[in-house]
């Protein structure tokens, strides 16, 4: 009898132990300008892999998701940012407003369940600014098709019907019950944070006020249905009208966002920046582009710490094979330089959680490659640069 009970308890224990996480994973939270996990500071090194749900929608491709999460985990990468949207078109999650493809949703269930298994936290974005995978343009198109009077894609931020579509999508995703784990997304600590939108931009109002109004409304809504998870905007970091002096750090133009005011919103838990110097400052040499990134990182870090008083994540940066003069060692040294800067800022007060490189991809997904892809099983010198950063960020927590 005793032995049977022992074996039974052992089996229950094995089944309920979610991989690398300690017995039962906790939610990542913030305290002042730091991320915290179970009472300790949380620092990380991470990556972007937007393609995961799309690929996992086809069960015969799911091994690619597992493979990448496994390799990432081995390289100490503990946070992954990915898309929880695909609006209209091929492999749509949301086929039309409020209509979902269960097969694709099960792909997202798989991504979350595998991330949990490999001890990787997810930041999940709810819509795209750009047309890839639908985006706000698709939302505006849906409204137009339903007979709603709309002028242009920026009506996404102000039209009540379209805002209703977005809220409904946020609700469907957040309240989803994972068919593999049985855990509602809103109750799953594998998810580190929701992101309102990938890289919001707005042409009709360059001041940042229109996007800011949308962020306030949607942040209030998301927090009303999920108070467990952190929330961030998804911004690139462009400064707007609130502190005109800061515009000197923009790459010479604005995109209709205000980094300061939108991150001051109470429901937003941390700030984000992205940096694509070769796209934003074409024609400038490597040195000038790197100097821009350093200023960009430093000014946003300072503002996050002293004005906004929230932690920051450097949520997208990478080196494209399409850039002039590219070779692997150029990429490795670009990443090393950024990692050094992140590490130094983290060391001086822990108020930057970490960086998320754009982007990690599996082998054999060539049609998804955009020049920035890092294949963990092949790009060994780059993996070694990434692993080093993972280790020292983790060590930094322990040395405090
Ligand atoms: C959280 O911290 C406590 C006290 O340090 C520890 O006993 C517990 O095992 C930790 N829980 C997890 C899930 O790591
Ligand atoms: C890569 O490019 C850099 C800068 O152009 C150059 O100095 C270096 O020799 C190149 N390395 C290889 C391995 O080709």
PDB file of N, CA, C and O in Angstrom, residues 24 200 240 326:
ATOM      1  N   UNK A  24       5.983  26.103  -8.350  1.00  0.00           N
ATOM      2  CA  UNK A  24       4.864  26.746  -9.019  1.00  0.00           C
ATOM      3  C   UNK A  24       5.297  28.162  -9.367  1.00  0.00           C
ATOM      4  O   UNK A  24       5.626  28.965  -8.492  1.00  0.00           O
ATOM      5  N   UNK A 200       3.295  51.370 -31.926  1.00  0.00           N
ATOM      6  CA  UNK A 200       2.255  52.321 -32.331  1.00  0.00           C
ATOM      7  C   UNK A 200       2.860  53.571 -32.976  1.00  0.00           C
ATOM      8  O   UNK A 200       3.885  54.079 -32.515  1.00  0.00           O
ATOM      9  N   UNK A 240       7.705  62.889 -27.865  1.00  0.00           N
ATOM     10  CA  UNK A 240       6.692  63.771 -28.434  1.00  0.00           C
ATOM     11  C   UNK A 240       6.724  65.142 -27.792  1.00  0.00           C
ATOM     12  O   UNK A 240       7.787  65.620 -27.365  1.00  0.00           O
ATOM     13  N   UNK A 326      28.036  43.994 -43.730  1.00  0.00           N
ATOM     14  CA  UNK A 326      27.677  42.945 -42.773  1.00  0.00           C
ATOM     15  C   UNK A 326      28.591  41.727 -42.874  1.00  0.00           C
ATOM     16  O   UNK A 326      28.890  41.251 -43.968  1.00  0.00           O
TER      17      UNK A 326
END
